[in-house]
Amino acid sequence: MAEHRIQLGEQLISCKTDETLLNALLRENVNISYGCQQGVCQSCMMRSLDSPPPSESQHGLTDKLKEQSYFLACRCYPQQAMRIGYRDHTDFVTYGTVSVKQNLNAETILLTLDIDNPFEYYAGQFVNLQRDDGLVRSYSIANNSINRKQLSFHIRRLAGGRFTEWAHEELKLGDRLSVSEPQGLCYYQSGKSEQPLLLIGTGSGLAPLAGIISEALHQGHQGEIHLYHGSRDINGLYWVEEMQQLADTHENFHYSPCVSQGEPASSMLAGRANDLAFKTLSDLKGWRVFLCGHPDMVNNSKRQAYLNGVSLADIYADAFHVASGSLD
Amino acid sequence: MSESLFDQLGGEAAVDAAVDIFYRKVLADTTINRFFDNTNMEEQAGKQKAFLTMAFGGPNNYNGTDMRQAHAKFVKMGLDDSHFDAVAGHLADTLKELDVPQDLIDQVGVIAESTRNDVLGR
Ligand SMILES: Cc1cc2nc3c(=O)[nH]c(=O)nc-3n(C[C@H](O)[C@H](O)[C@H](O)COP(=O)(O)OP(=O)(O)OC[C@H]3O[C@@H](n4cnc5c(N)ncnc54)[C@H](O)[C@@H]3O)c2cc1C
Ligand code: HEM
Ligand code: FES
């Protein structure tokens, strides 16, 4: 099998043609941060020092970073020998102190961090959180961008999940976490205030959507806003009363909690959130659509939204890719 | 000198107008949309633009080998003449919707047809 020589500082590493550069580096025990391994969280960003990196490894980076030959190691299958370097700045820009930890439901907690040096972000973006041993995971900001001193997150526990089990069981008030720059393109932009919005989320995918809705209402968004929040069963939903209340007080906000298995409660719909949304709202020409949560739901919904008439530029999505555990 | 097919069709602006209609047809067609699964939609729309530019006789950097490579994994998944005909049909229907004259549609059809063996890896 062909291999390419990768030079990182003094170290020479050989990368097979069918493995990612990130996997090659981890195999050689190079200390590099990473998270999703799906090209989303950008924590594995590196820089090519000689040749332009493969274009698919630059997907999602800003034009400026692309020009400077930054790339994502988890998406890089080297096509030739490369000389690479660490990125010269760390993206962890500040610290946060845990000030609220509450149960939203049996599997999800609300975590609020008081931020040392507040930064600007758009509602709907995510940050990477880092534990002191270096473990990094991405979480969406669940509040609007008006009070920047506090960031809230909805963290859903996965059985055997390293970050989430620790966050649920051990993380306590007063603990500190590193917080990255805000990231991602799934956010609410003011302007086009009459444009109708459709938001579909599964599980903790409600987090960025709640931030976006709060921001849109705060900014006086005029168009209709439809939220479909889905889960397998009732226990996976949360904030049902809060969202219902918001719908009662804002004429243009409509809330549909959906349960795909078992009996839904009286105010809920039976079925998958995305199926119900696209059946009810079959003509989405001119709409803006936000999709967050399970990667399969997000991918299917992107396609369906497009087929229902939404233009690609009006589809905003964050798939909550879970880092695979296969490496250790 | 007569105008090229690409220019007669309206050049890049025509591609932009066509890609949305064409890509929606392809994704909605259950006989072929499995080939378009699991890919990044924005990138894929970009590649459909490359496809249309080529079929419209416009400037492109693809040769027969590239076409073979681009579709090799779909041939492994079972890509055959019926799928090719379906795509060619969507292409013609797209142009009809855009009120392109039939003689130009026929010329586009000839270009698409010329890639058949490469696309199907024969
Ligand atoms: C853009 C983005 C935004 C996100 N936003 C949110 C959010 O707002 N809220 C939220 O809850 N999540 C969010 N996520 C997901 C989040 O980043 C984490 O991936 C998730 O919380 C799981 O982290 P973990 O460390 O607990 O699990 P991991 O330790 O990474 O494990 C993931 C899964 O793999 C399994 N696993 C672990 N090790 C092995 C092994 N050796 N063999 C087989 N299986 C294994 C685990 O059981 C678990 O189910 C987001 C993700 C992205 C990319
Ligand atoms: C009519 C003849 C065809 C031509 C001229 C053509 C042309 C192209 C071109 C130029 C690309 C982009 C290649 C790249 O840059 O990687 C492409 C990609 C692709 N083609 Fe075709 N194609 C044809 C027929 C078909 C058919 C019949 C199918 C399946 C039904 C198909 C499915 C695809 C898919 C799935 C991709 C990849 C999209 C992606 O990677 O996201 N093509 N084609
Ligand atoms: S982008 Fe590479 S690990 Fe997340």
Coordinates of C-alpha atoms and ligand atoms in Angstrom, one line a residue:
Chain A
M1 CA 0.0 0.0 0.0
A2 CA 1.3 3.4 -0.9
E3 CA 2.4 5.8 1.8
H4 CA 3.2 9.5 2.0
R5 CA 5.9 11.1 4.2
I6 CA 4.6 13.7 6.5
Q7 CA 7.0 16.0 8.3
L8 CA 5.9 17.7 11.5
G9 CA 8.7 19.7 13.1
E10 CA 11.6 17.2 13.5
Q11 CA 9.3 14.2 13.3
L12 CA 8.7 12.0 10.2
I13 CA 5.4 10.1 10.0
S14 CA 4.2 7.9 7.2
C15 CA 0.6 8.2 6.3
K16 CA -1.1 5.4 4.3
T17 CA -3.2 6.5 1.4
D18 CA -6.4 5.1 2.9
E19 CA -6.0 6.6 6.4
T20 CA -6.6 10.2 7.6
L21 CA -3.7 12.3 8.6
L22 CA -5.3 12.5 12.1
N23 CA -5.3 8.7 12.4
A24 CA -1.6 8.6 11.3
L25 CA -0.6 11.2 13.9
L26 CA -2.6 9.5 16.7
R27 CA -1.0 6.1 15.7
E28 CA 2.4 7.7 16.2
N29 CA 1.3 9.2 19.5
V30 CA 1.5 12.8 18.4
N31 CA -0.2 15.0 20.8
I32 CA -2.9 16.7 18.8
S33 CA -6.4 17.8 19.9
Y34 CA -9.4 16.5 18.1
G35 CA -13.1 16.0 18.8
C36 CA -15.7 14.9 16.2
Q37 CA -13.5 13.3 13.6
Q38 CA -16.1 14.4 11.1
G39 CA -14.7 17.8 9.9
V40 CA -17.2 19.7 12.0
C41 CA -15.6 20.9 15.3
Q42 CA -12.4 22.2 13.8
S43 CA -10.4 21.2 16.8
C44 CA -7.9 19.2 14.7
M45 CA -7.0 22.2 12.5
M46 CA -3.3 22.2 11.2
R47 CA -1.4 24.1 8.6
S48 CA 0.3 22.9 5.5
L49 CA 3.8 24.5 5.2
D50 CA 4.7 23.5 1.6
S51 CA 1.8 22.4 -0.7
P52 CA -1.9 23.3 -0.7
P53 CA -3.8 20.7 1.3
P54 CA -6.4 18.5 -0.3
S55 CA -9.5 20.7 -0.9
E56 CA -11.9 18.3 1.0
S57 CA -9.8 18.9 4.1
Q58 CA -10.6 22.6 4.0
H59 CA -14.3 22.2 3.8
G60 CA -16.1 24.6 6.2
L61 CA -13.0 26.8 6.9
T62 CA -13.2 30.5 6.2
D63 CA -11.6 31.8 3.0
K64 CA -8.9 33.4 5.0
L65 CA -7.9 30.1 6.7
K66 CA -8.0 28.3 3.3
E67 CA -5.7 30.8 1.7
Q68 CA -3.2 30.3 4.5
S69 CA -3.3 26.5 3.9
Y70 CA -5.0 25.6 7.1
F71 CA -6.9 22.2 7.0
L72 CA -8.6 19.7 9.1
A73 CA -6.4 16.6 9.9
C74 CA -9.5 14.3 10.3
R75 CA -10.6 15.1 6.8
C76 CA -7.1 15.0 5.2
Y77 CA -6.1 12.0 3.0
P78 CA -2.6 13.2 1.9
Q79 CA -2.1 13.1 -1.9
Q80 CA 1.7 13.7 -1.6
A81 CA 4.5 14.2 0.9
M82 CA 3.6 17.2 3.2
R83 CA 5.3 19.4 5.6
I84 CA 2.8 20.4 8.3
G85 CA 2.7 22.5 11.4
Y86 CA 0.5 23.0 14.4
R87 CA -1.8 26.0 14.1
D88 CA -0.1 28.9 15.7
H89 CA -2.9 30.0 18.0
T90 CA -5.0 28.0 20.3
D91 CA -8.7 28.3 19.7
F92 CA -9.5 28.1 23.4
V93 CA -9.9 31.8 24.1
T94 CA -11.3 31.9 27.7
Y95 CA -12.5 29.9 30.7
G96 CA -16.0 29.4 32.1
T97 CA -17.0 28.6 35.6
V98 CA -20.0 26.3 36.2
S99 CA -22.8 28.4 37.8
V100 CA -25.9 26.3 37.0
K101 CA -26.3 22.6 36.7
Q102 CA -29.9 21.3 36.4
N103 CA -31.7 18.3 35.1
L104 CA -33.8 19.1 32.0
N105 CA -35.0 15.5 31.8
A106 CA -33.6 12.1 32.8
E107 CA -30.9 12.2 30.2
T108 CA -30.1 15.9 29.7
I109 CA -28.7 18.6 31.9
L110 CA -28.6 22.3 31.6
L111 CA -25.1 23.6 32.2
T112 CA -24.4 27.3 32.5
L113 CA -20.9 28.8 32.5
D114 CA -19.9 32.2 33.7
I115 CA -17.4 33.4 31.1
D116 CA -14.2 35.1 32.1
N117 CA -13.8 37.1 28.9
P118 CA -17.1 37.3 27.1
F119 CA -16.9 37.3 23.3
E120 CA -19.3 38.0 20.4
Y121 CA -21.3 35.1 18.9
Y122 CA -24.4 34.5 16.9
A123 CA -27.3 32.6 18.5
G124 CA -27.1 29.0 17.3
Q125 CA -23.3 28.7 17.1
F126 CA -21.4 26.2 19.1
V127 CA -18.1 26.2 21.1
N128 CA -15.7 23.5 22.0
L129 CA -15.4 22.8 25.7
Q130 CA -12.2 21.3 27.0
R131 CA -11.6 19.4 30.3
D132 CA -8.2 19.9 32.0
D133 CA -6.9 16.6 30.7
G134 CA -7.5 17.8 27.1
L135 CA -10.7 16.0 26.2
V136 CA -12.6 18.2 23.8
R137 CA -16.3 18.1 22.7
S138 CA -18.6 20.5 20.9
Y139 CA -21.7 22.0 22.5
S140 CA -24.2 24.4 21.0
I141 CA -25.0 27.7 22.8
A142 CA -28.6 27.5 24.0
N143 CA -29.1 31.2 24.9
N144 CA -29.4 34.3 22.7
S145 CA -26.5 36.6 22.2
I146 CA -27.8 39.4 24.4
N147 CA -26.3 38.4 27.7
R148 CA -22.8 37.3 26.7
K149 CA -21.5 36.8 30.2
Q150 CA -23.2 33.5 30.6
L151 CA -23.3 30.6 28.1
S152 CA -25.8 27.8 28.6
F153 CA -25.6 24.3 27.1
H154 CA -27.9 21.2 27.0
I155 CA -25.8 18.2 27.4
R156 CA -27.4 14.8 26.7
R157 CA -25.9 11.8 28.4
L158 CA -24.7 9.0 26.2
A159 CA -24.0 5.6 27.8
G160 CA -20.2 5.1 27.8
G161 CA -19.7 8.7 26.6
R162 CA -16.5 10.1 28.1
F163 CA -17.4 13.8 28.3
T164 CA -21.2 13.5 29.0
E165 CA -20.9 10.9 31.7
W166 CA -18.3 13.0 33.5
A167 CA -20.3 16.2 33.0
H168 CA -23.5 14.5 34.4
E169 CA -21.8 12.8 37.3
E170 CA -18.7 14.6 38.4
L171 CA -18.7 18.2 37.1
K172 CA -19.9 20.5 39.9
L173 CA -20.6 24.1 40.5
G174 CA -17.5 26.2 40.6
D175 CA -15.5 23.9 38.2
R176 CA -13.7 25.5 35.3
L177 CA -13.7 24.5 31.6
S178 CA -11.8 26.0 28.7
V179 CA -14.1 27.5 26.1
S180 CA -13.2 28.0 22.4
E181 CA -14.1 30.7 19.9
P182 CA -17.7 30.4 18.7
Q183 CA -17.9 28.3 15.6
G184 CA -20.3 27.1 13.0
L185 CA -22.6 28.6 10.4
C186 CA -25.9 27.5 11.8
Y187 CA -27.0 30.8 13.3
Y188 CA -29.7 33.5 13.2
Q189 CA -28.8 36.6 11.3
S190 CA -31.1 39.6 11.6
G191 CA -32.5 41.1 8.5
K192 CA -35.2 39.6 6.3
S193 CA -37.5 39.9 9.3
E194 CA -40.6 38.8 7.4
Q195 CA -39.1 35.5 6.2
P196 CA -40.8 32.5 7.8
L197 CA -38.6 30.2 9.8
L198 CA -38.8 26.4 10.3
L199 CA -36.7 24.9 13.0
I200 CA -36.5 21.1 13.5
G201 CA -34.5 19.6 16.3
T202 CA -34.1 16.1 17.9
G203 CA -33.0 15.6 21.5
S204 CA -30.5 18.2 22.7
G205 CA -30.7 19.7 19.2
L206 CA -33.3 22.0 20.9
A207 CA -30.3 23.9 22.4
P208 CA -29.2 26.0 19.4
L209 CA -32.8 26.3 18.2
A210 CA -33.9 27.7 21.6
G211 CA -31.1 30.3 21.3
I212 CA -32.2 31.1 17.8
I213 CA -35.9 31.5 18.7
S214 CA -35.1 33.7 21.6
E215 CA -32.8 35.8 19.5
A216 CA -35.3 36.1 16.7
L217 CA -38.2 37.1 19.0
H218 CA -36.0 39.5 20.8
Q219 CA -35.0 41.2 17.5
G220 CA -38.7 41.4 16.6
H221 CA -38.8 38.8 13.8
Q222 CA -42.0 39.3 11.9
G223 CA -42.4 36.1 9.9
E224 CA -44.0 32.9 11.3
I225 CA -41.6 30.8 13.4
H226 CA -42.4 27.0 13.5
L227 CA -40.5 24.8 16.0
Y228 CA -40.7 21.0 15.8
H229 CA -38.9 19.3 18.6
G230 CA -38.7 15.5 18.4
S231 CA -37.7 12.5 20.5
R232 CA -38.3 8.8 20.6
D233 CA -40.5 9.1 23.7
I234 CA -41.9 11.7 26.0
N235 CA -39.0 11.4 28.4
G236 CA -36.6 12.7 25.7
L237 CA -38.4 16.0 25.4
Y238 CA -37.9 18.9 27.7
W239 CA -38.9 22.6 28.1
V240 CA -42.4 21.6 26.8
E241 CA -44.2 24.0 29.1
E242 CA -41.7 26.8 28.6
M243 CA -42.0 26.5 24.8
Q244 CA -45.8 26.3 25.0
Q245 CA -45.8 29.4 27.1
L246 CA -43.6 31.2 24.5
A247 CA -46.1 30.2 21.9
D248 CA -49.0 31.5 24.0
T249 CA -47.4 34.9 24.3
H250 CA -46.1 35.3 20.7
E251 CA -48.6 35.1 18.0
N252 CA -46.1 34.2 15.3
F253 CA -44.4 31.4 17.2
H254 CA -45.7 27.9 16.9
Y255 CA -44.5 24.9 18.8
S256 CA -45.0 21.2 18.0
P257 CA -43.5 18.6 20.4
C258 CA -43.3 15.2 18.6
V259 CA -42.9 11.7 19.9
S260 CA -42.0 8.9 17.4
Q261 CA -42.7 5.9 19.6
G262 CA -45.3 5.1 22.2
E263 CA -48.3 7.2 23.2
P264 CA -47.8 11.0 22.9
A265 CA -49.3 13.2 25.6
S266 CA -52.4 15.1 24.6
S267 CA -50.7 18.2 23.4
M268 CA -48.1 16.3 21.4
L269 CA -47.9 14.9 17.9
A270 CA -47.2 11.2 17.1
G271 CA -44.4 10.7 14.5
R272 CA -41.0 12.0 13.7
A273 CA -40.5 15.7 13.9
N274 CA -39.1 16.1 10.5
D275 CA -41.7 13.9 8.8
L276 CA -44.5 15.8 10.5
A277 CA -43.0 19.2 9.7
F278 CA -42.5 18.5 6.0
K279 CA -45.9 17.0 5.6
T280 CA -47.6 20.0 7.3
L281 CA -45.5 22.6 5.6
S282 CA -45.2 21.2 2.1
D283 CA -44.5 24.4 0.3
L284 CA -41.4 26.0 1.8
K285 CA -40.4 28.3 -1.0
G286 CA -38.8 31.4 0.5
W287 CA -38.4 29.9 4.0
R288 CA -35.3 29.8 6.2
V289 CA -34.7 26.4 7.8
F290 CA -32.7 25.4 10.8
L291 CA -31.9 21.7 11.5
C292 CA -30.0 20.4 14.6
G293 CA -29.5 17.1 16.2
H294 CA -29.1 13.5 15.0
P295 CA -27.0 13.4 11.8
D296 CA -29.4 11.2 10.0
M297 CA -32.3 13.5 10.7
V298 CA -30.3 16.5 9.7
N299 CA -29.2 14.9 6.4
N300 CA -32.6 13.6 5.4
S301 CA -34.2 16.9 6.3
K302 CA -31.7 19.0 4.3
R303 CA -32.8 17.0 1.3
Q304 CA -36.5 17.2 2.0
A305 CA -36.3 20.9 2.8
Y306 CA -34.7 21.5 -0.6
L307 CA -37.2 19.3 -2.3
N308 CA -40.0 21.3 -0.6
G309 CA -38.6 24.4 -2.2
V310 CA -36.1 25.9 0.3
S311 CA -33.0 27.2 -1.5
L312 CA -29.7 25.7 -0.4
A313 CA -28.4 29.0 0.9
D314 CA -31.4 29.2 3.3
I315 CA -30.7 25.8 5.0
Y316 CA -28.7 26.1 8.2
A317 CA -27.7 22.8 9.9
D318 CA -25.6 21.4 12.7
A319 CA -25.4 17.6 12.7
F320 CA -24.4 16.5 16.2
H321 CA -21.8 14.1 15.0
V322 CA -20.6 12.0 17.9
A323 CA -16.8 11.3 17.9
S324 CA -16.3 7.6 17.2
G325 CA -14.7 5.7 20.1
S326 CA -12.8 3.3 17.8
L327 CA -9.4 4.8 18.4
D328 CA -8.9 3.9 22.0
Chain B
M1 CA -18.2 32.2 -36.9
S2 CA -21.3 30.7 -35.3
E3 CA -21.9 30.9 -31.6
S4 CA -21.0 27.9 -29.5
L5 CA -23.8 25.7 -28.0
F6 CA -22.8 26.9 -24.5
D7 CA -23.2 30.6 -25.5
Q8 CA -26.5 29.9 -27.4
L9 CA -27.9 28.3 -24.2
G10 CA -26.9 31.4 -22.3
G11 CA -23.6 30.4 -20.7
E12 CA -23.0 30.3 -17.0
A13 CA -26.3 32.0 -16.2
A14 CA -28.1 29.2 -17.9
V15 CA -26.2 26.7 -15.8
D16 CA -27.2 28.5 -12.7
A17 CA -30.8 28.5 -13.7
A18 CA -30.8 24.9 -14.7
V19 CA -28.9 23.4 -11.7
D20 CA -31.7 24.0 -9.2
I21 CA -34.4 22.5 -11.4
F22 CA -32.2 19.6 -12.5
Y23 CA -30.9 18.7 -9.0
R24 CA -34.4 18.8 -7.5
K25 CA -35.5 16.3 -10.2
V26 CA -32.6 14.0 -9.6
L27 CA -33.1 14.0 -5.8
A28 CA -36.8 13.4 -6.1
D29 CA -36.4 10.4 -8.5
T30 CA -36.4 7.3 -6.3
T31 CA -34.9 5.2 -9.1
I32 CA -31.6 7.0 -8.9
N33 CA -31.5 9.1 -5.8
R34 CA -29.7 6.4 -3.8
F35 CA -26.5 7.3 -5.8
F36 CA -26.8 10.8 -4.3
D37 CA -27.0 9.7 -0.7
N38 CA -24.7 10.6 2.1
T39 CA -22.9 13.4 0.4
N40 CA -22.6 17.0 1.2
M41 CA -25.5 18.8 -0.6
E42 CA -23.7 22.1 -1.3
E43 CA -20.7 20.2 -2.8
Q44 CA -23.0 18.0 -4.8
A45 CA -24.9 21.0 -6.2
G46 CA -21.5 22.3 -7.2
K47 CA -20.7 19.1 -9.0
Q48 CA -24.1 19.2 -10.8
K49 CA -23.0 22.5 -12.1
A50 CA -19.8 20.9 -13.4
F51 CA -22.0 18.2 -15.0
L52 CA -24.3 20.7 -16.7
T53 CA -21.5 22.9 -17.9
M54 CA -20.0 19.8 -19.6
A55 CA -23.3 18.7 -21.1
F56 CA -23.9 22.3 -22.4
G57 CA -20.6 22.1 -24.2
G58 CA -19.0 24.7 -21.9
P59 CA -15.5 25.0 -20.7
N60 CA -14.5 22.1 -18.4
N61 CA -11.5 20.1 -17.4
Y62 CA -13.0 16.6 -17.6
N63 CA -11.8 13.9 -19.9
G64 CA -13.1 10.3 -20.3
T65 CA -10.8 8.9 -17.6
D66 CA -12.1 11.5 -15.1
M67 CA -15.7 10.5 -16.0
R68 CA -14.8 6.9 -15.3
Q69 CA -13.2 7.7 -12.0
A70 CA -16.0 10.0 -10.9
H71 CA -18.6 7.3 -11.4
A72 CA -16.6 4.1 -10.7
K73 CA -18.0 3.7 -7.2
F74 CA -21.5 4.1 -8.5
V75 CA -20.9 1.5 -11.2
K76 CA -19.9 -0.8 -8.3
M77 CA -23.3 0.1 -6.7
G78 CA -25.1 -1.0 -9.8
L79 CA -25.2 2.1 -12.1
D80 CA -26.5 1.0 -15.5
D81 CA -28.2 2.2 -18.7
S82 CA -31.5 2.7 -17.0
H83 CA -30.1 5.2 -14.6
F84 CA -28.2 6.9 -17.3
D85 CA -31.4 7.3 -19.3
A86 CA -33.2 8.7 -16.3
V87 CA -30.5 11.3 -15.8
A88 CA -30.5 12.2 -19.5
G89 CA -34.3 12.5 -19.3
H90 CA -34.2 14.9 -16.3
L91 CA -31.6 16.9 -18.3
A92 CA -33.9 17.2 -21.3
D93 CA -37.0 18.0 -19.1
T94 CA -35.0 20.7 -17.3
L95 CA -34.2 22.4 -20.5
K96 CA -37.8 22.1 -21.7
E97 CA -39.0 23.8 -18.5
L98 CA -36.6 26.6 -19.3
D99 CA -38.1 27.0 -22.8
V100 CA -34.8 26.0 -24.6
P101 CA -35.5 25.3 -28.3
Q102 CA -35.6 21.6 -29.2
D103 CA -32.7 21.7 -31.6
L104 CA -30.4 22.9 -28.7
I105 CA -31.9 20.3 -26.4
D106 CA -31.0 17.6 -29.0
Q107 CA -27.4 18.9 -29.1
V108 CA -27.1 18.6 -25.3
G109 CA -28.5 15.1 -25.6
V110 CA -25.7 14.2 -28.1
I111 CA -23.0 15.5 -25.7
A112 CA -24.5 13.6 -22.8
E113 CA -24.8 10.4 -24.9
S114 CA -21.1 10.7 -25.9
T115 CA -20.1 10.1 -22.2
R116 CA -22.3 7.0 -21.7
N117 CA -19.6 4.4 -21.9
D118 CA -17.2 6.3 -19.7
V119 CA -19.9 7.0 -17.1
L120 CA -20.9 3.4 -17.1
G121 CA -17.3 2.2 -17.0
R122 CA -17.4 0.2 -20.3
Ligands
LIG1 C1 -21.4 20.9 16.0 C2 -21.8 20.0 17.1 C3 -22.7 20.5 18.1 C4 -23.1 19.7 19.2 N1 -23.9 20.1 20.1 C5 -24.3 19.3 21.1 C6 -25.3 19.8 22.1 O1 -25.7 21.0 22.1 N2 -25.7 19.0 23.1 C7 -25.2 17.6 23.1 O2 -25.6 16.9 24.0 N3 -24.3 17.2 22.2 C8 -23.9 18.0 21.2 N4 -22.9 17.5 20.3 C9 -22.4 16.2 20.5 C10 -21.2 16.3 21.4 O3 -20.1 17.0 20.9 C11 -20.5 14.9 21.8 O4 -20.2 14.2 20.7 C12 -21.4 14.0 22.6 O5 -21.9 14.8 23.8 C13 -20.8 12.7 23.1 O6 -19.6 13.0 23.8 P1 -19.0 11.9 24.8 O7 -17.6 12.3 25.1 O8 -19.9 11.8 26.0 O9 -19.0 10.6 24.0 P2 -17.8 9.8 23.4 O10 -16.9 9.3 24.5 O11 -17.2 10.5 22.3 O12 -18.6 8.5 22.9 C14 -19.6 8.6 21.9 C15 -20.3 7.4 21.7 O13 -19.5 6.3 21.3 C16 -19.6 5.3 22.3 N5 -18.2 4.7 22.5 C17 -17.2 5.3 23.2 N6 -16.1 4.6 23.2 C18 -16.4 3.5 22.5 C19 -15.6 2.3 22.1 N7 -14.4 2.1 22.4 N8 -16.3 1.4 21.3 C20 -17.5 1.6 20.9 N9 -18.3 2.7 21.2 C21 -17.7 3.6 22.0 C22 -20.1 5.8 23.5 O14 -20.9 4.8 24.2 C23 -21.0 6.9 23.0 O15 -22.3 6.4 22.7 C24 -22.6 18.3 19.2 C25 -21.7 17.9 18.2 C26 -21.3 18.7 17.2 C27 -20.4 18.2 16.2
HEM2 C1 -25.1 12.1 -18.6 C2 -23.9 11.7 -18.4 C3 -23.1 12.2 -17.1 C4 -22.2 13.2 -17.1 C5 -21.6 14.0 -18.2 C6 -21.8 13.3 -15.7 C7 -20.9 14.2 -15.2 C8 -20.5 14.3 -13.9 C9 -19.5 15.2 -13.4 C10 -18.7 16.2 -14.3 C11 -19.4 15.0 -12.1 C12 -18.4 15.7 -11.1 C13 -17.2 14.9 -10.9 C14 -16.2 15.5 -9.9 O1 -15.9 16.7 -10.0 O2 -15.9 14.8 -9.0 C15 -20.3 14.0 -11.7 C16 -20.5 13.5 -10.4 C17 -21.5 12.6 -10.1 N1 -22.3 12.0 -10.9 FE1 -22.4 12.1 -12.9 N2 -22.5 12.4 -14.9 C18 -23.4 11.7 -15.8 C19 -24.3 10.7 -15.5 C20 -24.5 10.3 -14.2 C21 -25.5 9.3 -13.8 C22 -26.3 8.5 -14.8 C23 -25.5 9.2 -12.4 C24 -26.3 8.3 -11.5 C25 -27.6 8.1 -11.6 C26 -24.5 10.1 -11.9 C27 -24.2 10.4 -10.6 C28 -23.2 11.2 -10.2 C29 -22.9 11.4 -8.8 C30 -23.6 10.7 -7.6 C31 -21.8 12.2 -8.7 C32 -21.0 12.6 -7.5 C33 -21.6 13.7 -6.7 C34 -20.8 13.9 -5.4 O3 -19.7 13.4 -5.3 O4 -21.3 14.6 -4.6 N3 -23.9 10.8 -13.0 N4 -21.0 13.6 -12.8
FES3 S1 -13.0 18.7 12.7 FE1 -11.4 17.2 12.9 S2 -11.8 16.4 14.8 FE2 -13.5 17.7 14.5

